Coordinates of C-alpha atoms and ligand atoms in Angstrom, one line a residue:
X1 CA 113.6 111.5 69.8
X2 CA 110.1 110.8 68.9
X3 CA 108.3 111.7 72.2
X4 CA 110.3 115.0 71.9
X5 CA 109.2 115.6 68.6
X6 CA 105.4 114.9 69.4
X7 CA 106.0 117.3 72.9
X8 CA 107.1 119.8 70.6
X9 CA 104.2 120.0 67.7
X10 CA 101.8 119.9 71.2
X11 CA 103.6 122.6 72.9
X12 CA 103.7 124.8 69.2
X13 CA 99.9 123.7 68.9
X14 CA 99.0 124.7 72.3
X15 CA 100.5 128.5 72.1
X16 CA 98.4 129.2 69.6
X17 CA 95.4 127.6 70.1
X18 CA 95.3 127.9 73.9
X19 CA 95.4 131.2 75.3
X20 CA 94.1 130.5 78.9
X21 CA 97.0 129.8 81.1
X22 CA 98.0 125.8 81.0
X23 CA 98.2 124.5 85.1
X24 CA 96.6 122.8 87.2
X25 CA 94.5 123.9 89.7
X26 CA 92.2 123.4 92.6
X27 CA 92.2 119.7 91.9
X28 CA 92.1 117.8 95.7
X29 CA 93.7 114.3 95.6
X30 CA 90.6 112.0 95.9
X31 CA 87.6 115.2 95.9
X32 CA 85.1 114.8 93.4
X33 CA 85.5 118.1 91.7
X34 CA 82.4 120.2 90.3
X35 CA 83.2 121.0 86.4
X36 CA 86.8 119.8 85.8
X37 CA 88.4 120.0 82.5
X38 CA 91.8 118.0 81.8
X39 CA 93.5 120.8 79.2
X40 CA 95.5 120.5 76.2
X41 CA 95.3 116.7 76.3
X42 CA 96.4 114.0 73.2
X43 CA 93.7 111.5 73.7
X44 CA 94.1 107.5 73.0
X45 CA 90.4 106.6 72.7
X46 CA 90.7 103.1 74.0
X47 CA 88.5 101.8 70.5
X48 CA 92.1 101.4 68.9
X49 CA 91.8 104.6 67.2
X50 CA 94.8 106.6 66.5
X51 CA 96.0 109.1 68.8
X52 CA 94.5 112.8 68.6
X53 CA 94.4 116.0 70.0
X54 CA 94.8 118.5 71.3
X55 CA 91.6 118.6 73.2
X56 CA 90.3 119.5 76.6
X57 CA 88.2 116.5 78.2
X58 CA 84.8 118.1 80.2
X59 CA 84.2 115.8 83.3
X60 CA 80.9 116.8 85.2
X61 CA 79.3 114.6 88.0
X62 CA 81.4 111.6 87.1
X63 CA 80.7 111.7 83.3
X64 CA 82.6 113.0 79.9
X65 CA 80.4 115.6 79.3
X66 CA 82.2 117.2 76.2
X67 CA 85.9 117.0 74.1
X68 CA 86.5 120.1 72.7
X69 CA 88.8 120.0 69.7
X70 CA 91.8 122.4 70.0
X71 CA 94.0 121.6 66.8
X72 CA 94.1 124.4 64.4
X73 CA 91.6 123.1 61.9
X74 CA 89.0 122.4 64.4
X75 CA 89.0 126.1 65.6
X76 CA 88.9 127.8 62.1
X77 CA 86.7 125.5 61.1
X78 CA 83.8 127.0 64.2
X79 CA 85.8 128.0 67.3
X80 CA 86.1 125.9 70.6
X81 CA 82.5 126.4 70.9
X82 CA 81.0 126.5 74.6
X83 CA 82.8 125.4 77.6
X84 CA 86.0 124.2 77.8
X85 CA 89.3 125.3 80.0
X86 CA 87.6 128.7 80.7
X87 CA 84.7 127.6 82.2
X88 CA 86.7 124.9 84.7
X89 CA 85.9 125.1 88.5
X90 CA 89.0 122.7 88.3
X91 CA 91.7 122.0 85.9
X92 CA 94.4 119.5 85.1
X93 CA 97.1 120.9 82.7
X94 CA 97.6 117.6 80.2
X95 CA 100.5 119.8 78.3
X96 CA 103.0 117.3 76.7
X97 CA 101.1 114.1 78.2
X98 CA 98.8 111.6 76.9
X99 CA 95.1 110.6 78.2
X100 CA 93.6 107.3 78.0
X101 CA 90.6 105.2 79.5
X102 CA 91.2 104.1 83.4
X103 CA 92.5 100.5 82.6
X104 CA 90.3 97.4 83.0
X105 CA 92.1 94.6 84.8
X106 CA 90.5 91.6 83.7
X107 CA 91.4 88.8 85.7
X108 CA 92.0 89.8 89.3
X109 CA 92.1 88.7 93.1
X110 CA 91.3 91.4 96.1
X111 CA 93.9 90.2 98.9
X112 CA 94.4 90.9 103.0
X113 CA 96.6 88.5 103.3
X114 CA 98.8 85.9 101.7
X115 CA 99.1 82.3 102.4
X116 CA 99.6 81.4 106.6
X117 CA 99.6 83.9 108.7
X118 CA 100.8 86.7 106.0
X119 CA 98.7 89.8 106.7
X120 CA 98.8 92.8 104.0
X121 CA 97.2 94.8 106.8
X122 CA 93.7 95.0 104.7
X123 CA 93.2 95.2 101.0
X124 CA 95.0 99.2 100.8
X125 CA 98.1 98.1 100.0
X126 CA 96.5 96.1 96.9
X127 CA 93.9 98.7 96.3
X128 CA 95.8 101.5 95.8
X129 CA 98.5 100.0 94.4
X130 CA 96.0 99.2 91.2
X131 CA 94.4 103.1 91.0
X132 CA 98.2 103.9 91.1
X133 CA 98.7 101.8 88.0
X134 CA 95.9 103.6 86.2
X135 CA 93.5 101.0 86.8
X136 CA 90.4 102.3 87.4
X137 CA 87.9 99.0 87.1
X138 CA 89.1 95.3 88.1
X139 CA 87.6 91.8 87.5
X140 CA 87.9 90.0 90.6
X141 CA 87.5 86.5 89.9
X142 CA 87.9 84.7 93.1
X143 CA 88.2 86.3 95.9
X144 CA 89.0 85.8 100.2
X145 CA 85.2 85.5 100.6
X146 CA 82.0 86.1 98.7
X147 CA 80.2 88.4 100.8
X148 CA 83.3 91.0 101.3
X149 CA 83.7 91.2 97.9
X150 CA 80.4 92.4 97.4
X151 CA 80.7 94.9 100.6
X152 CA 84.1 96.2 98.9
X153 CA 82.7 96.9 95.8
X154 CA 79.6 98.7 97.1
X155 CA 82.1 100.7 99.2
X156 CA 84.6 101.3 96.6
X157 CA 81.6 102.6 94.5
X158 CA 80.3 105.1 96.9
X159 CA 84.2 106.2 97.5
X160 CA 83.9 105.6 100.9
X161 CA 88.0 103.6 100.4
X162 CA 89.7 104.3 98.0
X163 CA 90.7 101.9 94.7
X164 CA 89.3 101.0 91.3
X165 CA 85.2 99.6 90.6
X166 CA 85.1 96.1 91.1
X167 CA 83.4 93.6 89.3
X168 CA 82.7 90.5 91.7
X169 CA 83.1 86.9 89.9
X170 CA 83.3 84.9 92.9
X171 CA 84.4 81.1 92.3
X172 CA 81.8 78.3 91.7
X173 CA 83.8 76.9 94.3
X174 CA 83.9 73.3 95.9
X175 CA 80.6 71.6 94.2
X176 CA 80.2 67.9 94.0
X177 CA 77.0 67.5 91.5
X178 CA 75.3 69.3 88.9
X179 CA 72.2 70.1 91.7
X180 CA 74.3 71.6 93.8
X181 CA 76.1 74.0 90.9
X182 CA 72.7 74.8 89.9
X183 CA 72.2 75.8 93.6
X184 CA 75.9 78.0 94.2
X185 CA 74.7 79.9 90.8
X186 CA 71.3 80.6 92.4
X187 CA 73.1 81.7 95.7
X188 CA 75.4 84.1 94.1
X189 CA 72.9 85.7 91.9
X190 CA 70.9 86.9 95.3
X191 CA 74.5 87.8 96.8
X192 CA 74.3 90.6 93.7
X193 CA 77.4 88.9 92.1
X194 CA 78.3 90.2 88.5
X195 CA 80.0 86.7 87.1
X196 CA 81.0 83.9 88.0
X197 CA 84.4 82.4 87.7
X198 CA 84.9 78.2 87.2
X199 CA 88.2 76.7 87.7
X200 CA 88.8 72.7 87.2
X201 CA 85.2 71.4 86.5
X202 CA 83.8 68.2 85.3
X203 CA 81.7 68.4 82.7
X204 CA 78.2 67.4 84.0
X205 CA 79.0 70.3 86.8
X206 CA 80.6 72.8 83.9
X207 CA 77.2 71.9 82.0
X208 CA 75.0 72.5 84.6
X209 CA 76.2 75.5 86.1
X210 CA 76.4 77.4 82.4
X211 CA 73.1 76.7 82.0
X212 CA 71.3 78.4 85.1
X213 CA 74.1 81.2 84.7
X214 CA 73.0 81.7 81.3
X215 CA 69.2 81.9 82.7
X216 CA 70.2 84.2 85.1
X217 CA 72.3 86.6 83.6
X218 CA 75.3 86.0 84.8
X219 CA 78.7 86.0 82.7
X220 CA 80.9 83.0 83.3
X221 CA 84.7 83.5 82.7
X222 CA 86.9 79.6 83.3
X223 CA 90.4 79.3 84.4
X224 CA 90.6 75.8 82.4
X225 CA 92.4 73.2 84.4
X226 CA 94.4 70.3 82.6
X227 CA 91.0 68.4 83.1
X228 CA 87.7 66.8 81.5
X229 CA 86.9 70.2 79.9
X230 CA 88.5 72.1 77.1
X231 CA 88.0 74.8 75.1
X232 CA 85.5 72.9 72.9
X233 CA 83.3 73.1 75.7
X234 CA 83.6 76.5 76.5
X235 CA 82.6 77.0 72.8
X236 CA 79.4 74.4 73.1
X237 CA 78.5 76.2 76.9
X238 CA 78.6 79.8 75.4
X239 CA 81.6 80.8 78.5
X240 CA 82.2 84.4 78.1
X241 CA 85.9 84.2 78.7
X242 CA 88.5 81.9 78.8
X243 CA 91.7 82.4 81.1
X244 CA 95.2 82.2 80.9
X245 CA 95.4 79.6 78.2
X246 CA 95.3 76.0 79.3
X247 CA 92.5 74.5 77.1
X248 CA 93.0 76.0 74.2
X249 CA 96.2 74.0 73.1
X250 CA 94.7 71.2 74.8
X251 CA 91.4 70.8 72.8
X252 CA 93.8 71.0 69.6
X253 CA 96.3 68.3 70.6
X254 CA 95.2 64.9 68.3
X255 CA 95.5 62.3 70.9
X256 CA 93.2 64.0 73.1
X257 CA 95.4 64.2 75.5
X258 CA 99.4 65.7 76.4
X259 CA 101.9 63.1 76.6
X260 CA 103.0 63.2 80.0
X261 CA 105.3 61.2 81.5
X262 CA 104.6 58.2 83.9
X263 CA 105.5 59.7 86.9
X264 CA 103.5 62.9 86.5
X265 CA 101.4 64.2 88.7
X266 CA 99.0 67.3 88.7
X267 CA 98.8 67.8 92.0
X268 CA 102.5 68.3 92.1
X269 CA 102.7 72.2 91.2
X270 CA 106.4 71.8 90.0
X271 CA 105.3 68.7 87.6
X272 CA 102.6 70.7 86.4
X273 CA 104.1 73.7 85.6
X274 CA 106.9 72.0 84.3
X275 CA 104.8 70.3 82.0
X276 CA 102.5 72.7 81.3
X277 CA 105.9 74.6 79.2
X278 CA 105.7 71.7 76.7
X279 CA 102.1 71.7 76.0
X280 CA 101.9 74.3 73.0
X281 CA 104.3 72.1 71.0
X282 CA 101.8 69.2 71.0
X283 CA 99.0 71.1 69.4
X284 CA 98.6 70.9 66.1
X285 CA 98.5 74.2 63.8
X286 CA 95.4 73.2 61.8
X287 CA 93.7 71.7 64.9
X288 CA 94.5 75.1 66.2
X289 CA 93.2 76.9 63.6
X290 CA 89.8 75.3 64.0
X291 CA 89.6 75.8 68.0
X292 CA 90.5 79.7 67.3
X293 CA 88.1 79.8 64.5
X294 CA 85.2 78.3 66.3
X295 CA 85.8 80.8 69.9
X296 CA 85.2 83.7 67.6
X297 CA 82.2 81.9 66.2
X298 CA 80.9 80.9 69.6
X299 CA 81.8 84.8 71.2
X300 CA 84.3 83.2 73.0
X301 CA 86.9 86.2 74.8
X302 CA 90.7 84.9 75.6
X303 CA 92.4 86.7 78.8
X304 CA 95.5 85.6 78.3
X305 CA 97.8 86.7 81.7
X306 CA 100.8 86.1 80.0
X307 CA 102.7 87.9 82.6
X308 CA 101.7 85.5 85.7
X309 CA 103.9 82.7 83.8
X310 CA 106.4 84.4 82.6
X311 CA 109.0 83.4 85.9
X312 CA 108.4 79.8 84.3
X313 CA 110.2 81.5 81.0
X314 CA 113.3 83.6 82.9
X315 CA 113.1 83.6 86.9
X316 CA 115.8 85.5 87.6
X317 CA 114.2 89.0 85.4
X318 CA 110.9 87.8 87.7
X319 CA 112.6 87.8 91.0
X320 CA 114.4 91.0 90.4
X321 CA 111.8 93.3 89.3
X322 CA 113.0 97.1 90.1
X323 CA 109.7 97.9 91.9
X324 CA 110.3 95.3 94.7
X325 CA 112.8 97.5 96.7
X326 CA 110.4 99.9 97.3
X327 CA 107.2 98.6 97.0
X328 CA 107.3 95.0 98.3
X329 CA 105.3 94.4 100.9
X330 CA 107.2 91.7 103.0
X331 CA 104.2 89.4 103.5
X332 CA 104.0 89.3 99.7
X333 CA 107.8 88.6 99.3
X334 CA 107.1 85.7 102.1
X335 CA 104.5 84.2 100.0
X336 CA 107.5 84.6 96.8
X337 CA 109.6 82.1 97.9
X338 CA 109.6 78.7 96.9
X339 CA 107.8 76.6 98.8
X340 CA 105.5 73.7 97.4
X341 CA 102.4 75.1 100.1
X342 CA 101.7 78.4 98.3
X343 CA 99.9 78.0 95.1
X344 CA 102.8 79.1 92.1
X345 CA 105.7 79.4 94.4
X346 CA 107.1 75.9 92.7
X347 CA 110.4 77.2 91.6
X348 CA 112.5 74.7 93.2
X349 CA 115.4 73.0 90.8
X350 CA 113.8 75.0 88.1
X351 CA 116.1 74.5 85.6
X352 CA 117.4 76.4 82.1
X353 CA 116.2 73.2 79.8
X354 CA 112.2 74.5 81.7
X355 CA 112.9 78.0 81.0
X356 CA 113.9 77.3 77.2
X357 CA 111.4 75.1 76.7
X358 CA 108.7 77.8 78.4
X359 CA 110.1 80.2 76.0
X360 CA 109.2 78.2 73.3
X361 CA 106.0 77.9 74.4
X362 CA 105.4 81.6 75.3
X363 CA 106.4 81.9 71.0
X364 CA 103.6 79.5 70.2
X365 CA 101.2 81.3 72.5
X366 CA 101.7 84.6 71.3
X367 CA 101.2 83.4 67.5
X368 CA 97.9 82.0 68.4
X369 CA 97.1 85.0 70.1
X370 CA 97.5 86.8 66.8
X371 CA 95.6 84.4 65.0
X372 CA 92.7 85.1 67.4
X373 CA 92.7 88.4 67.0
X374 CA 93.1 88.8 62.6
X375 CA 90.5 86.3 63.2
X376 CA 87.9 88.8 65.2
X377 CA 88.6 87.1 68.4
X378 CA 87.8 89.9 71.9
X379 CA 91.5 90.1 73.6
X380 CA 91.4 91.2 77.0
X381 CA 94.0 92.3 79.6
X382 CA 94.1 91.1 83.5
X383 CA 97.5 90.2 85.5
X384 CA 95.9 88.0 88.0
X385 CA 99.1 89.5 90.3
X386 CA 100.1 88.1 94.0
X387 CA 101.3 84.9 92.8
X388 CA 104.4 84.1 91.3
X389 CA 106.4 87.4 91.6
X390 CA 103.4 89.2 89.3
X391 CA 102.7 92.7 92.0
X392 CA 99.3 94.2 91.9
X393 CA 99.2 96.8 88.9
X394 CA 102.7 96.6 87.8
X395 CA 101.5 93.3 86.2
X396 CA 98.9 94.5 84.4
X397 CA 101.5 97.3 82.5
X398 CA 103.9 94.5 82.1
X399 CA 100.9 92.4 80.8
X400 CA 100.9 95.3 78.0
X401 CA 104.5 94.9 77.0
X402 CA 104.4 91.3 76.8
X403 CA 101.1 91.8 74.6
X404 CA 103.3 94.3 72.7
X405 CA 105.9 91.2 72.4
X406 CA 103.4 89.3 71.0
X407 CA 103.4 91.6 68.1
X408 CA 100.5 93.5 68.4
X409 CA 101.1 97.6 68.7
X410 CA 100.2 99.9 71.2
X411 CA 96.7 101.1 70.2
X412 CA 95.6 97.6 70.1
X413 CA 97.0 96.9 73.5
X414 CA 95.2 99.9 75.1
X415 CA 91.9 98.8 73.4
X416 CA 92.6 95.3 75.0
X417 CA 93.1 96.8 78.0
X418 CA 90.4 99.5 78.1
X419 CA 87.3 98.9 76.0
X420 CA 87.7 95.2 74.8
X421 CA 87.5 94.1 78.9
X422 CA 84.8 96.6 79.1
X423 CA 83.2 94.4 76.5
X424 CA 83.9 91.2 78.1
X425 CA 82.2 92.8 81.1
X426 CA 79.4 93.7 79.4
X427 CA 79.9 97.5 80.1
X428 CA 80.8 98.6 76.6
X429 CA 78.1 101.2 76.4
X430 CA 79.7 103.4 78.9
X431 CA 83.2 102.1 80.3
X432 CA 86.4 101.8 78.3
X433 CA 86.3 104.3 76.6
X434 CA 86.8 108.5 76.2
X435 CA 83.6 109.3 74.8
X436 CA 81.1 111.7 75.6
X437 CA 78.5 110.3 78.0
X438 CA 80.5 108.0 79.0
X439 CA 81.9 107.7 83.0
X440 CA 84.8 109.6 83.8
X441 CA 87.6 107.3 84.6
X442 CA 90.8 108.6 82.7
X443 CA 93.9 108.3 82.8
X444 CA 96.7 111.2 82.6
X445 CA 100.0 109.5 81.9
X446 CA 103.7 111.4 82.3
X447 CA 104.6 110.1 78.7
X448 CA 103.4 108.7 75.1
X449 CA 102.7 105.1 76.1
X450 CA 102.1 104.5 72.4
X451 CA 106.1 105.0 71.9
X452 CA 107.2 103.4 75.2
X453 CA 104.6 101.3 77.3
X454 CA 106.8 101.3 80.4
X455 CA 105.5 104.9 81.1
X456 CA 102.5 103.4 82.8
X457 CA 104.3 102.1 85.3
X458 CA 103.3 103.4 88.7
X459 CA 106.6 105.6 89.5
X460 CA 107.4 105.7 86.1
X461 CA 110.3 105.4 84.1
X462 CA 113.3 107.0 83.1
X463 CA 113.7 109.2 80.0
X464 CA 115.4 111.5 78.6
X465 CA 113.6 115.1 78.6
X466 CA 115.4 118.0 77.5
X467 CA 118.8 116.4 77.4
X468 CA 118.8 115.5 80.8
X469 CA 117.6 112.1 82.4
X470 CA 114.5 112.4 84.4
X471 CA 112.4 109.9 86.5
X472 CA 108.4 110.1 84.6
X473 CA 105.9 110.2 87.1
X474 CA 103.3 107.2 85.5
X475 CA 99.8 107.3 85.4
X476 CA 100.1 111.3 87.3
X477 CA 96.5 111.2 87.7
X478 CA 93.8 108.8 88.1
X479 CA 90.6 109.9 87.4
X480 CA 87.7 107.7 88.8
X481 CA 83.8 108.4 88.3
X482 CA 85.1 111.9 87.9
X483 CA 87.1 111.8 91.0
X484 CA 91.1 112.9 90.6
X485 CA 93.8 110.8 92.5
X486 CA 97.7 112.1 92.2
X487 CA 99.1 108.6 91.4
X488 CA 102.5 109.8 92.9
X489 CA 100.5 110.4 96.2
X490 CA 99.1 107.0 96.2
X491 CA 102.8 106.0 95.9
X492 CA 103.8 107.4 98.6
X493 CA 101.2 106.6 100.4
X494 CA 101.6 102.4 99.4
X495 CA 105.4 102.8 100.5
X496 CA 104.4 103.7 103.4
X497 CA 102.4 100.6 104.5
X498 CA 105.3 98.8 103.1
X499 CA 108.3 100.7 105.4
X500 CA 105.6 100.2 108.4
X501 CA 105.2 96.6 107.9
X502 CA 109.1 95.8 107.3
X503 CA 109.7 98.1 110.6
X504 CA 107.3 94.9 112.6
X505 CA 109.3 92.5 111.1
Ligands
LIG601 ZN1 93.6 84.0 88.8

């Protein structure tokens, strides 16, 4: 009823304020276009703004070059002033549908291949699978080898493949002593890295290794292990961003330390995610408060993943996800099944006393999350996908509705996922965001994400249009450094790896 409504003021607004015909044309699927101007679009900003519109978006030589008001008021109030649809080499018809900033993808990993001998036939299938979700800019933070990273992302910045911008945060990786942290840090910085990511570290190492990051330039984000380190020592080292969420609850439990049983065993991925879905229960609130309180202080960002858990809360939704029929590749699905060798395939005599006590702890989470936020704490989106059922892309959308579970509302989930990751990656000035000046990657999506969130999905959803049900199309186009990709092509083209692979099998 709503999206209806809203397609119907846009369509009334439109015919009179729009008299140049409304379709696209001459765009080329992946062609970098001279002037192209996405018409009659309702713009989400990505800075949490409300929604607005309609405008046209002026793209020239990968940049927002202009917005051009279209709404009534504007134009009686001085015209459409210069440019605009008429003066398009190439347009986009954004009629009825909603534009936003190409989505940042926070916390990321580039994958060929998937455990022993599990071949994704090259990183395609996971490439385009992420520009088909609308993500035009990813945060890989640990990838299959440090020096391809860096080769993929200076080939996915000169378009010579096709997928989002990457932002390389290779691991610190397997260091024994402070000296040699300081050394890895100094090695990466002449690789060209952008970050660094740190993942179970002692605390002379974590020490060390901040330090000559922070002399270097380089932005640290820590996947905290049940470990030495908490969040209290993110918040002394000045770490840019804390992931997922172990550490936080941690630092605010009073004994220091989870009560585990006897038997326990970290090393044990079924004990420690078993465990790990009674450890928001042990914190306590005022504790809490104070770790919260002092991340904002310290400039601390949370990327929260909630989605790469959330089989530990209801594994049957997670092994049944729609998209898997099509879209699965097999090697991933291999790499699915239980089996204590691949890392978060530990589902094996899960039972319904873990998933209630997970959902519990997903509650808990979620509060804190809000707390962090009315407290001016930098949310970010990522959905750290290829493990645990979580697909490339689709993850990051249902990243959004579980954000959107948590209680915050739509234009505050865009911004986390748009210009608050730009922020964490230090791009704020021009990424994130639709602004003038700013690089062209936008987002044309079949649907008003801000009523339904599910519309991002690559493939889309099902709605009702015109009294008659209708598959949307998702993220229609992807618009990259000013480049257009048809997001159903990229489908298409992604299902076919898939049918080729399952043909081999
Ligand atoms: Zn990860």
């Amino acid at each position: 009823m709503v999206l209806s409504r809203i397609l119907w003021t846009v369509a009334a607004i439109a015919a009179v304020s729009a008299p140049m015909t409304a379709q696209t044309r001459g765009v080329v699927h992946g062609q970098k276009p001279g002037r192209l101007v996405i018409h009659n679009a309702i713009i989400v900003d990505g800075s949490g703004a409300p929604a607005r519109g309609p405008v046209d978006i002026v793209v020239e030589n990968g940049l927002i070059t202009n917005i051009i008001n279209l709404d009534p008021v504007s134009l009686r109030g001085g015209g459409r002033g210069r440019g605009g649809a008429a003066g398009a080499d190439v347009q986009i018809d954004a009629t009825g549908k909603y534009v936003l900033p190409g989505l940042i993808n926070a916390h990321a990993h580039l994958q060929s291949t998937r455990g022993q001998n599990m071949s994704l036939g090259g990183y395609e299938y996971n490439l385009k699978l992420w520009l088909a979700s609308g993500i035009t800019s990813v945060r890989e933070v640990g990838s299959e080898s440090d020096t391809e990273i860096v080769n993929n992302r200076e080939r996915l910045a000169k378009a010579e493949i096709v997928g989002p911008r990457i932002f390389a945060y290779p691991m610190l990786g397997n260091v024994k002593t402070p000296a040699e942290a300081r050394a890895r840090v100094q090695y990466l910085k002449k690789l060209g890295v952008d970050g660094i990511k740190i993942l179970g570290v002692e605390r002379d190492i974590m020490t060390a290794m901040e330090d000559e990051a922070r002399k270097v330039g380089l932005r640290v984000a820590h996947h905290v292990g049940v470990e030495e380190t908490n969040a209290w020592d993110d918040i002394k080292l000045g770490t840019t961003s804390i992931e997922h969420w172990y550490g936080i609850p941690d630092a605010a439990i009073p004994d220091g330390r989870q009560h585990f049983p006897s038997d326990y065993n970290y090393l044990n991925e079924t004990d420690r995610f078993r465990w790990a879905g009674r450890l928001w229960r042990e914190a306590d609130p005022k504790l809490l408060d104070s770790v919260l309180t002092s991340m904002v202080r310290a400039n601390v960002a949370w990327v929260p993943t909630m989605d790469i858990y959330e089989a530990s809360r209801d594994l049957q939704r997670a092994q049944n996800q729609p998209w898997f029929r099509e879209y699965l590749h097999p090697s991933l699905e291999n790499y699915f099944k239980p089996d204590p060798a691949n890392h978060g395939s530990y589902f094996i005599g899960w039972s319904s006393t873990d998933e209630a006590y997970w959902k519990e702890n997903y509650r808990l989470w979620m509060a804190a999350l809000r707390d962090f936020e009315r407290k001016g704490g930098v949310i970010g989106c990522g959905d750290d996908a290829g493990f645990i059922y979580e697909m490339y892309g689709f993850g990051l959308i249902r990243e959004m509705e579980l954000h959107q579970e948590a209680g915050f509302q739509p234009l505050k989930i865009i911004q986390h996922c748009t210009s608050n990751n730009a922020k964490i990656l230090g791009q704020e000035d021009h990424l994130g965001r639709i602004k003038v000046g700013y690089t062209a990657d936008l987002i044309v999506v079949d649907g008003n994400p801000l009523e339904n969130i599910k519309v991002l999905y690559a493939g889309g959803t099902n709605a009702i249009r015109d009294g008659k049900e209708v598959r949307t199309l998702g993220s229609e186009w992807i618009i990259k450094d000013g480049i257009p990709y048809n997001g159903p092509q990229l489908m298409r083209e992604v299902k076919a790896i898939v049918d080729k692979a399952r043909m081999k099998q």
